[in-house]
XYZ file of N, CA and C in Angstrom:
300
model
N -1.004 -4.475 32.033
C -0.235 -5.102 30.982
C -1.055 -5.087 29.690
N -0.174 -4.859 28.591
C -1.030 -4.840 27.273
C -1.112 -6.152 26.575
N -2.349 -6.549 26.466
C -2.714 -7.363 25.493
C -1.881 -7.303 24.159
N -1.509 -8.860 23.922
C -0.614 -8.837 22.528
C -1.626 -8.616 21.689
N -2.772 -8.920 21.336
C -3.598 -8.816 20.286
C -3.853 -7.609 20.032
N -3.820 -6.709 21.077
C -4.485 -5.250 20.988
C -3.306 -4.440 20.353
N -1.817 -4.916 20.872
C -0.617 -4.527 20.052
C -0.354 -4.914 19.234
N -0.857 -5.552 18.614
C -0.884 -6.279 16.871
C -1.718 -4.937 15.986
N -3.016 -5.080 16.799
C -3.894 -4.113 16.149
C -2.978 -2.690 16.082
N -3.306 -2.459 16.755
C -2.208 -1.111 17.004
C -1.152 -0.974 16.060
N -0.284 -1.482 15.739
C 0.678 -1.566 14.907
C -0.131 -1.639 13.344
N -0.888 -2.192 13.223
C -1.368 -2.326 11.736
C -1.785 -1.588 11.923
N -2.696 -0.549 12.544
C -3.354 0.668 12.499
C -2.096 1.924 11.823
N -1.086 1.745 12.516
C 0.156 2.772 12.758
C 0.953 2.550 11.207
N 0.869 1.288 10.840
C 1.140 0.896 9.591
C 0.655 1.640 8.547
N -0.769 1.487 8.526
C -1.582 2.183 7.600
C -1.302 3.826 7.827
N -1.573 4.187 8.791
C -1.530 5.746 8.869
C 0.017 6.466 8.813
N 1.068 5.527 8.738
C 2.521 6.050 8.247
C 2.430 5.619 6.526
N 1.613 4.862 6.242
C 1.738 4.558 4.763
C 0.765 6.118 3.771
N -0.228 6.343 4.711
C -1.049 7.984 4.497
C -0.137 8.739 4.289
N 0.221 8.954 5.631
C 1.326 9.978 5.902
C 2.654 10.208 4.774
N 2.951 8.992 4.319
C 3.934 9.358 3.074
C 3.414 9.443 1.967
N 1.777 8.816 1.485
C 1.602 9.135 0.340
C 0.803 10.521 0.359
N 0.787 10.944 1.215
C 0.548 12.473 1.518
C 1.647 13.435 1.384
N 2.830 12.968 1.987
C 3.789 14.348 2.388
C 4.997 13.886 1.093
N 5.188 12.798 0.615
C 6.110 12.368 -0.821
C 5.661 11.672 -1.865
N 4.637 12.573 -2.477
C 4.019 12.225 -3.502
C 5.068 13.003 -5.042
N 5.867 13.256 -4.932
C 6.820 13.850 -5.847
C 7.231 13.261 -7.032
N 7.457 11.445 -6.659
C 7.564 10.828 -7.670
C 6.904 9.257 -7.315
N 6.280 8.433 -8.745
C 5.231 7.615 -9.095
C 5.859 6.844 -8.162
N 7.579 6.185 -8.006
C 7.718 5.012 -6.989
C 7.341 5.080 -5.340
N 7.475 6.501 -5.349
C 7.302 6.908 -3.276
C 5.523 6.584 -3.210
N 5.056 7.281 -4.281
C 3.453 6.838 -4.593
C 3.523 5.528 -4.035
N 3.925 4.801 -4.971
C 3.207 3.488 -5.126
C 4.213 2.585 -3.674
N 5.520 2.447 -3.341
C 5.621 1.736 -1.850
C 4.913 2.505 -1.070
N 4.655 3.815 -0.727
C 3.225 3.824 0.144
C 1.762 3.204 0.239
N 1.695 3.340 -1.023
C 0.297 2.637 -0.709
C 0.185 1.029 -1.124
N 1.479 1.054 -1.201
C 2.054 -1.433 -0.969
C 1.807 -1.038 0.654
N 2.837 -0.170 1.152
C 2.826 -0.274 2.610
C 1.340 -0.117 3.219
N 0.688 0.779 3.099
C -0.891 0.541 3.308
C -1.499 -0.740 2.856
N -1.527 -1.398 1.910
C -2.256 -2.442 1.761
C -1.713 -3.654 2.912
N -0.312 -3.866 3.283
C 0.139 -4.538 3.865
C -0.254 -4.770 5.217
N -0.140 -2.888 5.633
C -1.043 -2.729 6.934
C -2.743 -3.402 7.121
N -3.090 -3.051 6.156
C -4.744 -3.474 6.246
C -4.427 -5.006 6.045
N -3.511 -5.794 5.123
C -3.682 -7.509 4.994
C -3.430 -7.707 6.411
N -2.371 -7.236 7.218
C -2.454 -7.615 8.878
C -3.952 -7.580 9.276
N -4.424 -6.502 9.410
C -5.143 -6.079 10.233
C -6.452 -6.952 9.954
N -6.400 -7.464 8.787
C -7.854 -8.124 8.281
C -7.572 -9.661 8.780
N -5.852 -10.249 8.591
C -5.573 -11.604 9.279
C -5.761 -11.594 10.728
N -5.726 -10.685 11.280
C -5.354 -10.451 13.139
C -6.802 -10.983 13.656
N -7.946 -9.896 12.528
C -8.907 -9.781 13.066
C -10.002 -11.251 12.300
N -9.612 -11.880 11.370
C -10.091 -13.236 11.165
C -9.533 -14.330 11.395
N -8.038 -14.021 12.076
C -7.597 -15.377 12.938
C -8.418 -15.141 14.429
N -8.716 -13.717 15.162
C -9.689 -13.629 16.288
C -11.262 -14.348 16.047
N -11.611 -14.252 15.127
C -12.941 -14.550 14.429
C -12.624 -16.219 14.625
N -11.762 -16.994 13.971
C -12.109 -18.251 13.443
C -12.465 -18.466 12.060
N -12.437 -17.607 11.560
C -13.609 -17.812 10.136
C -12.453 -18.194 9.304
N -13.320 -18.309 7.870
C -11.994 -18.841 6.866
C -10.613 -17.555 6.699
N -9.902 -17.864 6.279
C -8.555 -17.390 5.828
C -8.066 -17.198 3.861
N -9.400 -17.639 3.577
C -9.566 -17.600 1.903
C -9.458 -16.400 1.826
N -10.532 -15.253 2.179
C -10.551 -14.143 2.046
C -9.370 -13.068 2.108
N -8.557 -13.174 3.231
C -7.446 -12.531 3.234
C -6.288 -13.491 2.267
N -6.208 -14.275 1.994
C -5.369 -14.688 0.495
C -6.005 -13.708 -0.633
N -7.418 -13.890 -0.626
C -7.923 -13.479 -2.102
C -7.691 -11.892 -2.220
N -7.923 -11.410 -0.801
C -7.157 -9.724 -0.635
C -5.585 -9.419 -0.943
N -4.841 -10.580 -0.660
C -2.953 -10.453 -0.545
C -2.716 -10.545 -2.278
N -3.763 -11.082 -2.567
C -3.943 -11.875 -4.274
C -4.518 -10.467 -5.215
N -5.200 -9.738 -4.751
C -5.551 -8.520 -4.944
C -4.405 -7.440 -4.935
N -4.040 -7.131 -3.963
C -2.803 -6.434 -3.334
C -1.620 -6.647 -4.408
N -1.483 -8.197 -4.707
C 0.182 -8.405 -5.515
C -0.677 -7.931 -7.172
N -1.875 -7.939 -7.566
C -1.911 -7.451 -8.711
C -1.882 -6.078 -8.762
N -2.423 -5.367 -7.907
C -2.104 -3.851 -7.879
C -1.057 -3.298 -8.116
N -0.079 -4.157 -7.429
C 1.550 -4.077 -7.415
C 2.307 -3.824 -8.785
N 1.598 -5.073 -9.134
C 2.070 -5.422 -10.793
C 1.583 -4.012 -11.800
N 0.555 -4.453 -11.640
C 0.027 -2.789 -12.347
C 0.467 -1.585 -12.034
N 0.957 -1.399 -11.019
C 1.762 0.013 -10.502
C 3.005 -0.331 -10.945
N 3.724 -1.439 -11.103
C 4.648 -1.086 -12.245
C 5.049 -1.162 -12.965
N 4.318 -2.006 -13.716
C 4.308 -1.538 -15.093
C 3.944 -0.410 -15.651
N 3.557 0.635 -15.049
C 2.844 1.543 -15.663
C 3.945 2.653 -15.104
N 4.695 2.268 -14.231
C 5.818 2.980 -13.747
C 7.054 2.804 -14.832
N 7.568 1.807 -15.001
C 7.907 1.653 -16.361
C 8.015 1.898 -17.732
N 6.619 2.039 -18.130
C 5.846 2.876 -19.117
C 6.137 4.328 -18.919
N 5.752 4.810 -18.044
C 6.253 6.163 -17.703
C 7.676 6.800 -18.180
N 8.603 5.616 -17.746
C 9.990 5.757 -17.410
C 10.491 5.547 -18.982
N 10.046 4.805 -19.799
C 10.380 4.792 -21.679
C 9.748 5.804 -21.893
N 9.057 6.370 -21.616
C 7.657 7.215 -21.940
C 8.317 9.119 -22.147
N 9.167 8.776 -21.011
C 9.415 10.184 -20.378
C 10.296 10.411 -19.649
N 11.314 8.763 -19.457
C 12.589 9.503 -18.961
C 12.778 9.363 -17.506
N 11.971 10.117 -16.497
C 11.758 9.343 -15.503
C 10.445 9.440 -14.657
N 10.960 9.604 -13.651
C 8.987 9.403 -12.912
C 8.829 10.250 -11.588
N 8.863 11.591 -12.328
C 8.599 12.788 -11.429
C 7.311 13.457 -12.242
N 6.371 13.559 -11.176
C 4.798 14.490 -11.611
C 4.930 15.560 -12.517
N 6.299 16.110 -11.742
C 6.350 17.515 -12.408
C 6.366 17.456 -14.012
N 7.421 16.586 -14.430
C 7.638 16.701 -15.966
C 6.785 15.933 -16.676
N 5.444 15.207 -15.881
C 4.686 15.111 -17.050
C 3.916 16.145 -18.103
N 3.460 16.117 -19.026
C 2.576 16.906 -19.927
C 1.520 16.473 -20.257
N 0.442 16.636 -19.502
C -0.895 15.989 -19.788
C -1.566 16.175 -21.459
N -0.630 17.828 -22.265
C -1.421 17.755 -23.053
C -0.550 16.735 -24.399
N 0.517 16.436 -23.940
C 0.753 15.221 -24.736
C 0.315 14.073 -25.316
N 0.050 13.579 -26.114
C -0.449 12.123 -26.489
C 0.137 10.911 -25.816
């Protein structure tokens, strides 16, 4: 029989490496970018609670990581946004780097 804890792990592992897996194979446009790698961070905030609710230790740390995580967020879109007044919409292809 499988340990629930070990299937917790497991799943946040599988989390992270389907969140790779799309910012690998649909990187086409800035939003598929960026919910992949929310979905990766999400995977790792499990995986860091699983493994410091096993510990005992404080639980500050994984707030101050989830607290980390939601500013990244913010910054990915606003800048997705920016893009989108910028240029219309938010495909790699039609940017022009040698633009100003």
């Amino acid at each position: 029989m499988v340990n629930f804890s070990m299937l917790w792990i497991m799943s946040s592992f599988f989390m992270v490496f389907c969140g790779l897996w799309s910012f690998i194979c649909y990187h086409k446009h800035l939003l598929n970018s960026l919910l992949s790698l929310e979905f990766m961070m999400l995977g790792v905030f499990w995986l860091m609670s699983i493994q410091m609710s096993m510990v005992g230790s404080e639980v500050y740390f994984t707030l101050f990581f989830l607290t980390l995580a939601a500013c990244e967020g913010a910054l990915g879109l606003s800048l997705l946004v920016f893009m989108v007044r910028s240029h219309g919409n938010d495909c790699f292809m039609s940017f022009n780097l040698l633009e100003c």
